[in-house]
PDB file of C-alpha atoms in Angstrom:
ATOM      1  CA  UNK A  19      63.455   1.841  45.560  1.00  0.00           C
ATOM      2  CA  UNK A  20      61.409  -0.620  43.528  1.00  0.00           C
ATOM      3  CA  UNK A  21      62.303   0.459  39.935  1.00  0.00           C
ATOM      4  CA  UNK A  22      60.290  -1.471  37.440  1.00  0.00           C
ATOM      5  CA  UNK A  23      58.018  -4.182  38.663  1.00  0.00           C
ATOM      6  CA  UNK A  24      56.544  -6.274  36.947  1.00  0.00           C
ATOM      7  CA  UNK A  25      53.586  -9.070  37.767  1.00  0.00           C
ATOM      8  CA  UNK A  26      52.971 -11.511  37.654  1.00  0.00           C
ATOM      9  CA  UNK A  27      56.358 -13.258  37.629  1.00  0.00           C
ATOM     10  CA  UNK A  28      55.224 -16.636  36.214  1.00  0.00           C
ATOM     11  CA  UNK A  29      52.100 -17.738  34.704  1.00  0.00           C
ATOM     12  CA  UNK A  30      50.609 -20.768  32.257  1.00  0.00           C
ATOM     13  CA  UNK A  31      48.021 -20.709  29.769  1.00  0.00           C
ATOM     14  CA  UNK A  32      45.471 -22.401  27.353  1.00  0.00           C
ATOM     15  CA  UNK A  33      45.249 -21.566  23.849  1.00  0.00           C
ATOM     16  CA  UNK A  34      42.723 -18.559  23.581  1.00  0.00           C
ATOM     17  CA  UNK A  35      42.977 -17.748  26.786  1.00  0.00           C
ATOM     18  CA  UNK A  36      43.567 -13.552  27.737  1.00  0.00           C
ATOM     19  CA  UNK A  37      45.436 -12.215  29.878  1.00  0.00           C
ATOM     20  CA  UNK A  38      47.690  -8.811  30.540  1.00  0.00           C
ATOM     21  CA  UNK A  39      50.665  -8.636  31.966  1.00  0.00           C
ATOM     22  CA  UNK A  40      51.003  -5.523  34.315  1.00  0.00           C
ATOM     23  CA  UNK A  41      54.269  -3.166  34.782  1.00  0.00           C
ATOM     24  CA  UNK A  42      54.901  -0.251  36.985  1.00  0.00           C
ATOM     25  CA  UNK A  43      57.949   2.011  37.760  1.00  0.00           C
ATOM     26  CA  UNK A  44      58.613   3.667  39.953  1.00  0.00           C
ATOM     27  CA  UNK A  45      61.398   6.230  38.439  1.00  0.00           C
ATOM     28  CA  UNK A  46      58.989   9.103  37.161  1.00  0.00           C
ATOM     29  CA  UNK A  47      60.162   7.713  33.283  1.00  0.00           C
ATOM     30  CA  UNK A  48      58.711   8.899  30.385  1.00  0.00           C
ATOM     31  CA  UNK A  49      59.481   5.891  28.416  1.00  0.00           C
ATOM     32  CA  UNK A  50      58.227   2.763  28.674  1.00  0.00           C
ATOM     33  CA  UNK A  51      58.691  -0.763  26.455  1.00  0.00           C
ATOM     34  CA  UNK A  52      57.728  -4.356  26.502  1.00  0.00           C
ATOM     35  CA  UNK A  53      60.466  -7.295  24.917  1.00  0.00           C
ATOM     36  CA  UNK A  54      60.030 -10.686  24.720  1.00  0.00           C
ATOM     37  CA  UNK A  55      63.384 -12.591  24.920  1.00  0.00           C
ATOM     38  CA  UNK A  56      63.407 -15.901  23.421  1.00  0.00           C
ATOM     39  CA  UNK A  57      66.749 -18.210  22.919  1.00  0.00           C
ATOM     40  CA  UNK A  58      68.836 -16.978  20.264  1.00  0.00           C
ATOM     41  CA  UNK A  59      66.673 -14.043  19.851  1.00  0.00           C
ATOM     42  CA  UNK A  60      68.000 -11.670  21.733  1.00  0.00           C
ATOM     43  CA  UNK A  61      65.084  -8.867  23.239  1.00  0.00           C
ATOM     44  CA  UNK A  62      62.801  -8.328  20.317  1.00  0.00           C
ATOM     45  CA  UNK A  63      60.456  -4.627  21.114  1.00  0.00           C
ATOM     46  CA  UNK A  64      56.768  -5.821  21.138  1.00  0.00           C
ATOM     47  CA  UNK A  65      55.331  -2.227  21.716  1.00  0.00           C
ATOM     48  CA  UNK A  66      56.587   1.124  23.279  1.00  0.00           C
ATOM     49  CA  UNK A  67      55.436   4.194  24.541  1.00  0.00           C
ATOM     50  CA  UNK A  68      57.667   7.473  24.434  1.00  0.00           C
ATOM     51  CA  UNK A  69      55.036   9.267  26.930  1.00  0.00           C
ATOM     52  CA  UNK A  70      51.877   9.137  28.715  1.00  0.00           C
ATOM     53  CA  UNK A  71      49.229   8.770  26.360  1.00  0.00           C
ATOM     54  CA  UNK A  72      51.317   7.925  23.409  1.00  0.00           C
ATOM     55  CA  UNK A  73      52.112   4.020  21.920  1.00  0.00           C
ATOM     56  CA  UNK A  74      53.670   2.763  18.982  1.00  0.00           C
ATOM     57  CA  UNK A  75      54.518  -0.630  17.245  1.00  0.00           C
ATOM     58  CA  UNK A  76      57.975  -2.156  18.076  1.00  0.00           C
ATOM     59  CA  UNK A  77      59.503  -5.443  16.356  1.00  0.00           C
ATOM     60  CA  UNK A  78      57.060  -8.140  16.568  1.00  0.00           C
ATOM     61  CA  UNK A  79      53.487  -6.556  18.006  1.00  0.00           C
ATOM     62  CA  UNK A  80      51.135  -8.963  16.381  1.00  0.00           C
ATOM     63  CA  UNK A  81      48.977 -10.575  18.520  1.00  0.00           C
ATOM     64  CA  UNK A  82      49.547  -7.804  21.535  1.00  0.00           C
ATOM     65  CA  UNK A  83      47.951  -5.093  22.497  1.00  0.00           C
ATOM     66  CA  UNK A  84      49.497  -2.257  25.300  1.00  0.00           C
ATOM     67  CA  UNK A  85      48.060   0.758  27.453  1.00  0.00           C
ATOM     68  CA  UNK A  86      50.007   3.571  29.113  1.00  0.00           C
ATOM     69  CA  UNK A  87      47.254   3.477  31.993  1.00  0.00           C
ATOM     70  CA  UNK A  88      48.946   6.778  33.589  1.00  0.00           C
ATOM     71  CA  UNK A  89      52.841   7.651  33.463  1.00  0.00           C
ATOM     72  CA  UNK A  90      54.053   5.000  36.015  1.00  0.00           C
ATOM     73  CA  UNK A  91      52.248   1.996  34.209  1.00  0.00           C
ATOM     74  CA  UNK A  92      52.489   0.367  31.095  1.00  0.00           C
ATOM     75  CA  UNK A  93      50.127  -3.320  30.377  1.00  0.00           C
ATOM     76  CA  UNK A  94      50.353  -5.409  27.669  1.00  0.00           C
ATOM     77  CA  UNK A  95      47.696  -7.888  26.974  1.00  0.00           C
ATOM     78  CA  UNK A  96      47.130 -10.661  25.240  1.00  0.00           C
ATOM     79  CA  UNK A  97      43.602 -11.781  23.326  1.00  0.00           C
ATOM     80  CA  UNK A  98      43.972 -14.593  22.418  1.00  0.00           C
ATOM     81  CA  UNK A  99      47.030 -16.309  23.640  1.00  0.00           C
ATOM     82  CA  UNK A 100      49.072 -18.954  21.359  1.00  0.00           C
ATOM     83  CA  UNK A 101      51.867 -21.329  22.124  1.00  0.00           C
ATOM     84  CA  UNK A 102      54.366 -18.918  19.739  1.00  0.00           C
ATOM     85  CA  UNK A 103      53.894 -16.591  22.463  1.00  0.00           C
ATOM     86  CA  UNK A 104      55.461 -18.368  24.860  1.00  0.00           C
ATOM     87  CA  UNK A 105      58.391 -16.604  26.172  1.00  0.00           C
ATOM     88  CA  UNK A 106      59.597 -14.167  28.721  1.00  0.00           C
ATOM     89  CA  UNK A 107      58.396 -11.181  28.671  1.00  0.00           C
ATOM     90  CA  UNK A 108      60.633  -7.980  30.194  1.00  0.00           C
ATOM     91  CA  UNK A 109      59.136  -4.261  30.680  1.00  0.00           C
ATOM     92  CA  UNK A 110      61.379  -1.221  30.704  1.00  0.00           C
ATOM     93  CA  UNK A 111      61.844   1.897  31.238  1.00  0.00           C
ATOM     94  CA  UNK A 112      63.753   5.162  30.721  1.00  0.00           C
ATOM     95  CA  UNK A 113      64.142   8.893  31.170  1.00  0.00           C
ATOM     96  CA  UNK A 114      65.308  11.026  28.845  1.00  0.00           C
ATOM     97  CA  UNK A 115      68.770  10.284  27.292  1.00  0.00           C
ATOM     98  CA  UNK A 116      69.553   7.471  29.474  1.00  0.00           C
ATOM     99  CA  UNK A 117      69.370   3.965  29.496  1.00  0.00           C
ATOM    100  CA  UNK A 118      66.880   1.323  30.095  1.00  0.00           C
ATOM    101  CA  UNK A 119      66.304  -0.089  33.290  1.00  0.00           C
ATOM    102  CA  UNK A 120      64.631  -3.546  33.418  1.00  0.00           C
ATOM    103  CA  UNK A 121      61.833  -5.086  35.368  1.00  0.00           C
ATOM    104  CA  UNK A 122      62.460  -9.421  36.742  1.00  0.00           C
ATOM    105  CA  UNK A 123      60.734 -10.055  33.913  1.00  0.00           C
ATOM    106  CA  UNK A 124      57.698 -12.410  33.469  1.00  0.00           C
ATOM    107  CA  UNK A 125      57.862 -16.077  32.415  1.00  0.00           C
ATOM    108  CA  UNK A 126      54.481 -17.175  30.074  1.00  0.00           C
ATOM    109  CA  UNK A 127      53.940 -20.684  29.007  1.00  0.00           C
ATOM    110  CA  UNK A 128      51.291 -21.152  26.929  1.00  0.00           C
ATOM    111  CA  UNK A 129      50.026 -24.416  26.185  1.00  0.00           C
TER     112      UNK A 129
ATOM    113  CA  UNK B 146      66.111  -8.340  10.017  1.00  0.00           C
ATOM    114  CA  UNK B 147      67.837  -8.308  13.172  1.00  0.00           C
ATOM    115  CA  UNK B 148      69.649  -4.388  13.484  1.00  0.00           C
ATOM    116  CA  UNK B 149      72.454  -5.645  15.592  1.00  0.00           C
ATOM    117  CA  UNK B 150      74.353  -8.731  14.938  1.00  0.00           C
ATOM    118  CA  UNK B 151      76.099 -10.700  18.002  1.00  0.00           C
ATOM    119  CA  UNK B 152      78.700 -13.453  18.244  1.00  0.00           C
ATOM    120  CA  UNK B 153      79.615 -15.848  19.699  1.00  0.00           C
ATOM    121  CA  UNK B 154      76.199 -17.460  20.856  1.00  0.00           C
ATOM    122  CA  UNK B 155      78.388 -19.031  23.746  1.00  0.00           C
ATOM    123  CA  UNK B 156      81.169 -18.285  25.177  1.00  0.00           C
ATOM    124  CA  UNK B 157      83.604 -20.488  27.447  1.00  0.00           C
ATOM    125  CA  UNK B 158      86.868 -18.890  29.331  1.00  0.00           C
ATOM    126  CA  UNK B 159      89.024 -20.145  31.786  1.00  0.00           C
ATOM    127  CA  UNK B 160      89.370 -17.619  35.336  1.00  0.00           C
ATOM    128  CA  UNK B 161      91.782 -15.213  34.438  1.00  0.00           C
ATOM    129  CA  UNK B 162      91.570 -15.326  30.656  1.00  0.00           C
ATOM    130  CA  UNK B 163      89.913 -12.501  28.160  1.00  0.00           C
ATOM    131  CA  UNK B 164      86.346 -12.973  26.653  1.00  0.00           C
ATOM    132  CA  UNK B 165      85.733 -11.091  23.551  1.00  0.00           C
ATOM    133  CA  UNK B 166      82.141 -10.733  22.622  1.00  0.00           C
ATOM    134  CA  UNK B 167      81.125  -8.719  18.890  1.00  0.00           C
ATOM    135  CA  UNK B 168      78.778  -7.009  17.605  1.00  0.00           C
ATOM    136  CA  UNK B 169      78.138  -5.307  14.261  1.00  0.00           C
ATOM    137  CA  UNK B 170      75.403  -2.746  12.819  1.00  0.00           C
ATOM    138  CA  UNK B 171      74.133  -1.439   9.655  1.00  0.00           C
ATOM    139  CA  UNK B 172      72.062   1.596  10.638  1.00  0.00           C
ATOM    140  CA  UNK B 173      74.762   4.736  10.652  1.00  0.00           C
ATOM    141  CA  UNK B 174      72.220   6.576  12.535  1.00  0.00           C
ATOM    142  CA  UNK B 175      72.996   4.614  15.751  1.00  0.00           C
ATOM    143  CA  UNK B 176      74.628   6.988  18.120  1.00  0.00           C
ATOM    144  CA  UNK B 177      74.466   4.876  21.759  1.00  0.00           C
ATOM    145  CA  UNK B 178      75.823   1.468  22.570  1.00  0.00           C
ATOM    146  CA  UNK B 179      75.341  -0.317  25.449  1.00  0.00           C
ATOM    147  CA  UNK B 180      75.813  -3.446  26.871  1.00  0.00           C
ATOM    148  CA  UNK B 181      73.728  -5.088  28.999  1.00  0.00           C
ATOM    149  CA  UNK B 182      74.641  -7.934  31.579  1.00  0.00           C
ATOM    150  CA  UNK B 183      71.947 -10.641  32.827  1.00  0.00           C
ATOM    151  CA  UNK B 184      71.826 -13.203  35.488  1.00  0.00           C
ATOM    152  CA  UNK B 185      69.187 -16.269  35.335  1.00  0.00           C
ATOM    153  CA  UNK B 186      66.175 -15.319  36.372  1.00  0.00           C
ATOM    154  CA  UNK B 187      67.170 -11.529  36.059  1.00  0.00           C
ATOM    155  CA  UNK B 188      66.138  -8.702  33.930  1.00  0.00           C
ATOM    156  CA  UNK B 189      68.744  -7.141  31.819  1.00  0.00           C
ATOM    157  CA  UNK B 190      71.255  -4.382  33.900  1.00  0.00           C
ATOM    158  CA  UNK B 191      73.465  -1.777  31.758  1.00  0.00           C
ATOM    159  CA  UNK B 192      77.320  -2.950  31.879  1.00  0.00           C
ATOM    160  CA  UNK B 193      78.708  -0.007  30.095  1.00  0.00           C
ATOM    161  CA  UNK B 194      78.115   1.853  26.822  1.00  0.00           C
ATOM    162  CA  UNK B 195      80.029   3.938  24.024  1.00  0.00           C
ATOM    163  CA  UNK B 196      79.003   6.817  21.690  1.00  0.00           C
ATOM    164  CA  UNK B 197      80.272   6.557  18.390  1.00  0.00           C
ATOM    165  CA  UNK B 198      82.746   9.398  19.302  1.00  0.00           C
ATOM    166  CA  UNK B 199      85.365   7.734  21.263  1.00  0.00           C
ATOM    167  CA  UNK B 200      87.005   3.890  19.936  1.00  0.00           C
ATOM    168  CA  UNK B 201      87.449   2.652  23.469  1.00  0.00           C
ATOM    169  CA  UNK B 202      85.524   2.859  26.498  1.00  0.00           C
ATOM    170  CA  UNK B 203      86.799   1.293  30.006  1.00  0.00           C
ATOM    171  CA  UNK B 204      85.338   0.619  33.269  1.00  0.00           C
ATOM    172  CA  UNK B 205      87.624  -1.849  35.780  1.00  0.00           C
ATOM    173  CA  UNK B 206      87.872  -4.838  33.745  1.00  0.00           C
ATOM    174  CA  UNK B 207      85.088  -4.539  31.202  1.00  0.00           C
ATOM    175  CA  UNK B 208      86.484  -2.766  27.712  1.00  0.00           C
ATOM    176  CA  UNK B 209      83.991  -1.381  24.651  1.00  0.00           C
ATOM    177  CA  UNK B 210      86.138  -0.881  21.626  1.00  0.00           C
ATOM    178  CA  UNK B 211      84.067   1.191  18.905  1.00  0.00           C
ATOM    179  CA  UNK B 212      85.087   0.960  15.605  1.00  0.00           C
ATOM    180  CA  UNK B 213      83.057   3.419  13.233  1.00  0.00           C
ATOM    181  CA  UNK B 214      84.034   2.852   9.773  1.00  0.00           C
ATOM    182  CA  UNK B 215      83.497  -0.982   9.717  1.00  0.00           C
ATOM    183  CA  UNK B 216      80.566  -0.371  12.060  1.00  0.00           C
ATOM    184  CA  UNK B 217      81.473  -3.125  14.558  1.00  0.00           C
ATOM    185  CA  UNK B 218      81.610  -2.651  18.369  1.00  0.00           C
ATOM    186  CA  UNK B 219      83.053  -5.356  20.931  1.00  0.00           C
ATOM    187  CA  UNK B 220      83.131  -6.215  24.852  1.00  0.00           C
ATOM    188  CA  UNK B 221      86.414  -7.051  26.519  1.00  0.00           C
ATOM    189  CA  UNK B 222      86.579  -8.541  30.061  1.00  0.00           C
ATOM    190  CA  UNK B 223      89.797  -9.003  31.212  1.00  0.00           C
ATOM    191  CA  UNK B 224      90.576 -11.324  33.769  1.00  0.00           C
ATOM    192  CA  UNK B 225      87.250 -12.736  33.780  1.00  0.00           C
ATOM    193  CA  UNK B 226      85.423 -14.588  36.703  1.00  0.00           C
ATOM    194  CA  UNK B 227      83.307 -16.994  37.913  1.00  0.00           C
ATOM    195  CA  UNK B 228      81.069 -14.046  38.794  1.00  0.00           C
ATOM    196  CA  UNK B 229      81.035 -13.157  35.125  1.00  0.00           C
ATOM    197  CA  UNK B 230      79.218 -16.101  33.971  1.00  0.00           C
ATOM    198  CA  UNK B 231      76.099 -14.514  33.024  1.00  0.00           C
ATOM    199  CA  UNK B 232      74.284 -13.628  29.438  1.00  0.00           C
ATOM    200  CA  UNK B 233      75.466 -10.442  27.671  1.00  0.00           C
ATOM    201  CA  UNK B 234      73.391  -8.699  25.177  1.00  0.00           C
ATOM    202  CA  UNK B 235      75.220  -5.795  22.878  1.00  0.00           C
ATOM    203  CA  UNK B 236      72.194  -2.964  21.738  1.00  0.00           C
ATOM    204  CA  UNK B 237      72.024  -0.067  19.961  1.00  0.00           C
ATOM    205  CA  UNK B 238      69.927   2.935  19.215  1.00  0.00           C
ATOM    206  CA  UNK B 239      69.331   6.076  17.743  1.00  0.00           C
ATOM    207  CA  UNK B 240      68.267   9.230  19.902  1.00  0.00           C
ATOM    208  CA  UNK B 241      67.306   6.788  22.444  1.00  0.00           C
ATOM    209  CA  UNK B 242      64.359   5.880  20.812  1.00  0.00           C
ATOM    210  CA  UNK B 243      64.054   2.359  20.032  1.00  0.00           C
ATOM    211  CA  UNK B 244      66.605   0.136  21.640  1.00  0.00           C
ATOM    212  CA  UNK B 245      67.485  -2.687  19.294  1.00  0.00           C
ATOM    213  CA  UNK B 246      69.686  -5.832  20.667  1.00  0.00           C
ATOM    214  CA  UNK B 247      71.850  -8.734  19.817  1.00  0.00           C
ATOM    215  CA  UNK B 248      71.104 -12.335  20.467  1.00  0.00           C
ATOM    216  CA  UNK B 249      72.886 -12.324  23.425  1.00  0.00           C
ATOM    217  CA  UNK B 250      76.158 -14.486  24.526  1.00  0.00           C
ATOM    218  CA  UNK B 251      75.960 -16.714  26.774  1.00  0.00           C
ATOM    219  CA  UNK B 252      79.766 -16.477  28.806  1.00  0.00           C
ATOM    220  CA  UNK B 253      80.791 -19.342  31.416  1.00  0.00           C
ATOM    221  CA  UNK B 254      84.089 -18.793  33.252  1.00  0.00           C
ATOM    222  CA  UNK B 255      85.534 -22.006  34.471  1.00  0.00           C
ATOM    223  CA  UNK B 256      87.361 -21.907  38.128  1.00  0.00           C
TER     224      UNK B 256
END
């Protein structure tokens, strides 16, 4: 049982430079979420979605963009990447009324 | 404005001693608590959690107490180990919608 996976795991880029960050589970979840975690910030909610074809702004979305491609995966992307977005990034996911399970999390430098 | 605040940002015990981690809230429409535990490299996994009906919560050595009126919630582990040493982030939400989270703590148990 894979749970939430998440790819890829590390990855480095230029100022400007795009890219998305891909997440799948695996746990027939409705919901699905993107953090960032940065030191001494805790998991800050980029974007979420509550169901298939649904999104909505979390925390700290500027600068990101997400699609619910289907109900098992959830992208974010980046346009235009800047150093201040330099961070790990976690995906989760949940079904109804229970917690959050967490993906390995991807590490982004960008430089 | 962060939802949920944490302290201590770090945390050291000796093996076999208590660690205490806090966490307070504002929003009186929380009604889940959880705590999370995470491992370098990890994503986040669920500890335990409390609902705002109960004041104490306890699963082997880990402890929630809950207190409503001041709106503060805390993480005992007694007789903490090495094995502990890990990052612990307190969260909170309403209806499990949006999960918001502390900064995290950062606990080392010392051999």
């Amino acid at each position: 049982n894979a749970g939430v996976t998440q790819t890829p795991k590390f990855q480095v880029l230029k100022t400007g430079q795009s890219m998305t960050l891909q997440c799948a589970q695996d746990m027939n979840h409705n919901s699905m979420y993107w953090y960032r975690q940065d030191p001494g910030m805790g998991l800050r909610l980029i974007y979420y979605s509550a169901s298939e074809g649904t999104t909505d702004k979390g925390e700290v979305p500027n600068g990101y963009n997400v699609s619910r491609l289907n109900k098992r995966e959830f992208s974010l992307r980046l346009e235009s990447a800047a150093p201040s977005q330099t961070s790990v990034y976690f995906c989760a996911s949940r079904a109804v009324n229970t917690e959050a399970f967490f993906g390995q999390g991807t590490r982004l430098t960008v430089v | 404005q962060q939802q949920v605040k944490q302290s201590p940002q770090s945390l050291i015990v000796q093996k076999g001693g208590i660690s205490i981690i806090n966490c307070a809230y504002e929003n009186t429409a929380f009604d889940y608590f959880p705590w999370y535990q995470q491992f370098p490299g990890k994503g986040p996994a669920l500890l335990i959690a409390i609902r705002p009906d109960v004041s104490e919560k306890k699963e082997g050595r880990f402890t929630i107490s809950f207190n409503k009126s001041a709106k503060q919630f805390s993480l005992h582990i007694m007789d903490s180990q090495p094995g502990d040493s890990a990052t612990y982030f307190c969260a909170a939400t309403s209806n499990f919608n949006k999960f918001y989270f502390g900064s995290g703590t950062k606990l080392n148990v010392k051999p």
